[in-house]
Tab-separated table of C-alpha atoms in Angstrom:
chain	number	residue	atom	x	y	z
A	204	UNK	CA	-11.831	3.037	18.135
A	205	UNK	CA	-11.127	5.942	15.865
A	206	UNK	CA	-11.753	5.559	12.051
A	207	UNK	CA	-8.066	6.974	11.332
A	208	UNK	CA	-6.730	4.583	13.956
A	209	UNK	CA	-8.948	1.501	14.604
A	210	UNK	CA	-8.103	-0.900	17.288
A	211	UNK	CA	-9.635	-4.187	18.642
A	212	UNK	CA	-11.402	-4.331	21.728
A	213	UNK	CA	-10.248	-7.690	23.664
A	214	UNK	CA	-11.442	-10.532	22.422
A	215	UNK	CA	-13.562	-10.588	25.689
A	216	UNK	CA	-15.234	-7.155	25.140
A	217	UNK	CA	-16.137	-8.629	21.339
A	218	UNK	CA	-17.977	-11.292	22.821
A	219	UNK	CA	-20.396	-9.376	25.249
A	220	UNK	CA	-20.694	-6.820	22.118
A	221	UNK	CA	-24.410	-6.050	20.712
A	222	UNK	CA	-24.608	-7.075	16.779
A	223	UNK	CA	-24.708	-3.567	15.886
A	224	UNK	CA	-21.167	-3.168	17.985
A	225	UNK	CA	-19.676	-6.934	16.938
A	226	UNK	CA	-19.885	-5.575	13.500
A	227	UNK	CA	-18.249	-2.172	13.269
A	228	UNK	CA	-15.101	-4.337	14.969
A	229	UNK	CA	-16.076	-7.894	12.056
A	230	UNK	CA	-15.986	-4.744	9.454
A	231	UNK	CA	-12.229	-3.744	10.312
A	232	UNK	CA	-11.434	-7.792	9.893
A	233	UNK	CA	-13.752	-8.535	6.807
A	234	UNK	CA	-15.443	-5.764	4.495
A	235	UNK	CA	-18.528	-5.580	6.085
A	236	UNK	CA	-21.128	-8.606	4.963
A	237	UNK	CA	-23.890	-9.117	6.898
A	238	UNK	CA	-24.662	-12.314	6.576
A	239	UNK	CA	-20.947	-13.408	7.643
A	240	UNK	CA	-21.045	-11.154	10.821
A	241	UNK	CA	-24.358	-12.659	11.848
A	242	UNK	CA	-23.085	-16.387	11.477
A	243	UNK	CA	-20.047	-15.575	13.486
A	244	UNK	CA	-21.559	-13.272	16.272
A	245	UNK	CA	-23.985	-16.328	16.760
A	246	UNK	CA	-21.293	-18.475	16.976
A	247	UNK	CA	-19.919	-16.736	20.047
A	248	UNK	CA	-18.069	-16.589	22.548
A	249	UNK	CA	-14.554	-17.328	21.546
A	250	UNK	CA	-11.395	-17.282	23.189
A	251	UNK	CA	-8.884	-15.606	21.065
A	252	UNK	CA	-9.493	-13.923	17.709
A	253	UNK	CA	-7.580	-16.693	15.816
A	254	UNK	CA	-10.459	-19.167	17.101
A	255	UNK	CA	-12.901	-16.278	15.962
A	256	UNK	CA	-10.907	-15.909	12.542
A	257	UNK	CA	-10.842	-20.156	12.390
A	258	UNK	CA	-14.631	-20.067	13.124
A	259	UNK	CA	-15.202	-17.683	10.490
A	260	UNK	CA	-13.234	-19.555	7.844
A	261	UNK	CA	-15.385	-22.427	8.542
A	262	UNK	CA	-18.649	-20.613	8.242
A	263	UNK	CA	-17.319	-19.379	4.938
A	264	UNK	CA	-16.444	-22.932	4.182
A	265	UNK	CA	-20.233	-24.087	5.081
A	266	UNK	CA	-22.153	-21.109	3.067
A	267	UNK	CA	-23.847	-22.420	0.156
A	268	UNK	CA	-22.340	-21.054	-3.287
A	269	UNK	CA	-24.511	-18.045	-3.668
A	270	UNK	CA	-23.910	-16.979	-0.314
A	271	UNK	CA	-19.943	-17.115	-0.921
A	272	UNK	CA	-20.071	-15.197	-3.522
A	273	UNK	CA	-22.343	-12.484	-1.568
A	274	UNK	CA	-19.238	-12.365	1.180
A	275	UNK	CA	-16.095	-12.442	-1.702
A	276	UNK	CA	-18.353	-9.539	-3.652
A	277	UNK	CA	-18.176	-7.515	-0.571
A	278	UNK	CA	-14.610	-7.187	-1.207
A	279	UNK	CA	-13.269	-3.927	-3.062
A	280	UNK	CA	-11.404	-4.222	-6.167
A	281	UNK	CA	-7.924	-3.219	-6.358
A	282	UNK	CA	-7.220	0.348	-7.776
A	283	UNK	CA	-11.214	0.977	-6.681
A	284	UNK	CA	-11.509	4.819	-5.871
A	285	UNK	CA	-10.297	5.434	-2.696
A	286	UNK	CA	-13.500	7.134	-1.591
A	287	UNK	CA	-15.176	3.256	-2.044
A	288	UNK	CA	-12.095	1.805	0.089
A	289	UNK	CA	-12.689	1.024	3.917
A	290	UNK	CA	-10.128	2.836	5.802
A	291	UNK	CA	-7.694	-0.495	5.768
A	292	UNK	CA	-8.164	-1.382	2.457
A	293	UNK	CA	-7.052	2.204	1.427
A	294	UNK	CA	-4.179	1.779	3.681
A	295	UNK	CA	-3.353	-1.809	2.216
A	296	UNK	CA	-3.243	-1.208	-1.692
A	297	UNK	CA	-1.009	1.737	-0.857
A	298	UNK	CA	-0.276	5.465	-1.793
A	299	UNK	CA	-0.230	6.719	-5.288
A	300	UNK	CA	2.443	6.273	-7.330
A	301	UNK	CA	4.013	7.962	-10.384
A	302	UNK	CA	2.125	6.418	-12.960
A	303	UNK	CA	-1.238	6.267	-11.113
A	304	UNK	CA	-3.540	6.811	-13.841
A	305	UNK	CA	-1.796	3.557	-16.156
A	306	UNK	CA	-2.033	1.202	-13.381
A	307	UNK	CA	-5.494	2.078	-12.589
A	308	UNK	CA	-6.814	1.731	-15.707
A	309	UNK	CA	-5.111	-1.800	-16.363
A	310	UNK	CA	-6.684	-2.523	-12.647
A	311	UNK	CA	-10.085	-1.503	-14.921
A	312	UNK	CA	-9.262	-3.633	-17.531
A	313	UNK	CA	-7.915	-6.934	-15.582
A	314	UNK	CA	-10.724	-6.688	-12.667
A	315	UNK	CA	-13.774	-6.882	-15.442
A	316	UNK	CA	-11.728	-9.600	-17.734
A	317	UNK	CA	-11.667	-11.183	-13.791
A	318	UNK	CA	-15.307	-10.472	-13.166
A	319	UNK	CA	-16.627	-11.576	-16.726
A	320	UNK	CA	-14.761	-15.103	-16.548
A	321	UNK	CA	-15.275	-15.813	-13.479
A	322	UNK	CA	-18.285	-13.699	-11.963
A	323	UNK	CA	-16.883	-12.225	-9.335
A	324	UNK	CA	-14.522	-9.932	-7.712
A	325	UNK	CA	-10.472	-10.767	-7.759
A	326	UNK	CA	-9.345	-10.956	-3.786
A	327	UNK	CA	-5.836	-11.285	-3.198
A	328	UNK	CA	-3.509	-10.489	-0.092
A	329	UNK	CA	-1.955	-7.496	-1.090
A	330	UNK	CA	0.641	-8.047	1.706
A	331	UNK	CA	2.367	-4.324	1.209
A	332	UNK	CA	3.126	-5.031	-2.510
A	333	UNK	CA	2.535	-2.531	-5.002
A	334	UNK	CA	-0.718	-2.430	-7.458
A	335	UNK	CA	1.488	-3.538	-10.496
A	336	UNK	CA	3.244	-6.351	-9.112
A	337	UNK	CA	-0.067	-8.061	-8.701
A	338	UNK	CA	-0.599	-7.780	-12.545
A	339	UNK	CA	1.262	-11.265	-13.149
A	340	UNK	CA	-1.143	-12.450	-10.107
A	341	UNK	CA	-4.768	-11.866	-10.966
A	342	UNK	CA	-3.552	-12.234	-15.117
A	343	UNK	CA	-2.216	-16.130	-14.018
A	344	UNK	CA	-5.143	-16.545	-11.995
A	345	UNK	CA	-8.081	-15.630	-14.951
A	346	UNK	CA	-5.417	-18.053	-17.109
A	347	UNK	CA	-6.133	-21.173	-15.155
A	348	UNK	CA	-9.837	-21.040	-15.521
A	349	UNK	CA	-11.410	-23.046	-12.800
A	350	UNK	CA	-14.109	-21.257	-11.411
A	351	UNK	CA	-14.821	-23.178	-8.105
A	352	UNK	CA	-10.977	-22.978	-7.190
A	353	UNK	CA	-10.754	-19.219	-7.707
A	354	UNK	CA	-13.742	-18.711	-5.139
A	355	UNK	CA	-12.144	-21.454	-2.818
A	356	UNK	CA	-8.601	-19.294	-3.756
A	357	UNK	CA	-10.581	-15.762	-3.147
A	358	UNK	CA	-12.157	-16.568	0.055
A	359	UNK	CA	-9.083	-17.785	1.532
A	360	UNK	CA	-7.592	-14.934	0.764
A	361	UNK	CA	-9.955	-13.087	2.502
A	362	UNK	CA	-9.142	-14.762	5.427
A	363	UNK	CA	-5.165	-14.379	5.324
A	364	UNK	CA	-6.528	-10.332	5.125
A	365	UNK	CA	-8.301	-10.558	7.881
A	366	UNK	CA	-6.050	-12.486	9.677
A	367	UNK	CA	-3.228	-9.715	9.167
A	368	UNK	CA	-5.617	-6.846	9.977
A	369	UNK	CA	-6.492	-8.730	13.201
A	370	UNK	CA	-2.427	-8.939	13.981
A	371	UNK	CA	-1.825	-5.273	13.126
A	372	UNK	CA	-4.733	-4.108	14.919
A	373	UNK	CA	-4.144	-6.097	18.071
A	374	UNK	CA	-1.086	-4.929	18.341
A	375	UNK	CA	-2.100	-0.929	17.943
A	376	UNK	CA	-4.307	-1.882	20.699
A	377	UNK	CA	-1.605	-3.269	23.015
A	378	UNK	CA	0.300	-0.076	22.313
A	379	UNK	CA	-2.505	1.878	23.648
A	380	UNK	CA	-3.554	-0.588	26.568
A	381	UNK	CA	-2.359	-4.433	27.915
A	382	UNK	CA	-2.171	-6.663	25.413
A	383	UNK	CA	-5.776	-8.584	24.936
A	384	UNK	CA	-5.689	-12.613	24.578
A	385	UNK	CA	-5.028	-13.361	20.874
C-alpha cells in the first residue's frame, strides 16, 4: 500500500490485522481518530467492508456527544493547506484553480463562521465538485441553525466519504490483484 497509490487489503487480511496495521488501512477510510479505529477493530471480524463501514456508522451513532465531535474534528477543512490534507482528501477537494487564493480565503471565512456557530468542523461529501460550488452548501447549512442536526448531518457525511474511498480503493486493488469480498 503505497502513500501515492493506497489500496485495501481484503477485507479478510483487515481482520487478522494488528491495531497498529487496522489503522493505517481505517485512516485511508476515515481521517485517522483513534478512538473510532479502536471501537471498530474490536468489533471485528467482518465480512465485507460495507458491514465494516455499517458497523462503524453505528459506533459513531452510539459515541456520546463529546466523543462525536472528537471523530467529526478529525476531519480537515475544505481549502486546508494541502500539506495538512491526507493523501485522499488532497485528491478529493481537487487541483488548484484560477482563482485559488479568493476561494481559499472565503473557505477561511465560511469554515470559522461554521466553527463559531456551531463548534465544529463543516464535513461535506465533496463528491468531485469544485471548492466554490460548495459555498451555497456549508452557507445554507450555518443558516438553518440546529446544532445537533449538523453533527448528525456531518457525521453522516463522513460516512458517505468513507464509503466512496472504500469503493475507489477496492477497486485499485482489484486492478492490481482478484477482486477482495466487498
Amino acid at each position: 500500500m503505497s502513500a501515492d497509490h493506497p489500496t485495501l487489503p481484503t477485507i479478510s487480511e483487515t481482520n487478522h490485522l494488528s491495531l497498529e496495521e487496522f489503522t493505517k488501512v481505517i485512516s485511508l477510510l476515515f481521517e485517522p481518530t483513534a478512538l473510532l479505529t479502536k471501537r471498530i477493530y474490536d468489533s471485528r471480524p467482518f465480512e465485507s467492508y460495507d458491514r465494516l463501514l455499517d458497523r462503524a456508522d453505528e459506533l459513531i451513532k452510539e459515541l456520546s456527544p463529546l466523543e462525536q465531535l472528537e471523530v467529526v474534528n478529525a476531519h480537515p477543512r475544505i481549502g486546508e493547506k494541502a500539506k495538512n490534507l491526507s493523501a485522499l482528501s488532497r485528491m478529493e477537494q481537487g487541483t488548484r484553480s484560477a482563482n485559488e487564493d479568493a476561494v481559499l480565503a472565503k473557505w477561511a471565512e465560511l469554515n470559522k463562521k461554521y466553527e463559531d456557530t456551531y463548534g465544529f468542523r463543516f464535513v461535506v461529501f465533496v463528491n468531485g465538485r469544485s471548492k466554490d460550488s460548495l459555498f451555497p452548501i456549508v452557507e445554507q447549512r450555518i443558516a438553518h441553525g440546529d446544532r445537533n442536526q449538523e453533527l448528525v448531518t456531518g457525521l453522516s457525511e463522513m460516512v458517505d466519504i468513507a464509503r466512496d474511498r472504500a469503493r475507489k480503493l477496492i477497486a485499485a486493488s482489484s486492478a492490481a490483484s482478484p477482486a477482495p469480498k466487498i
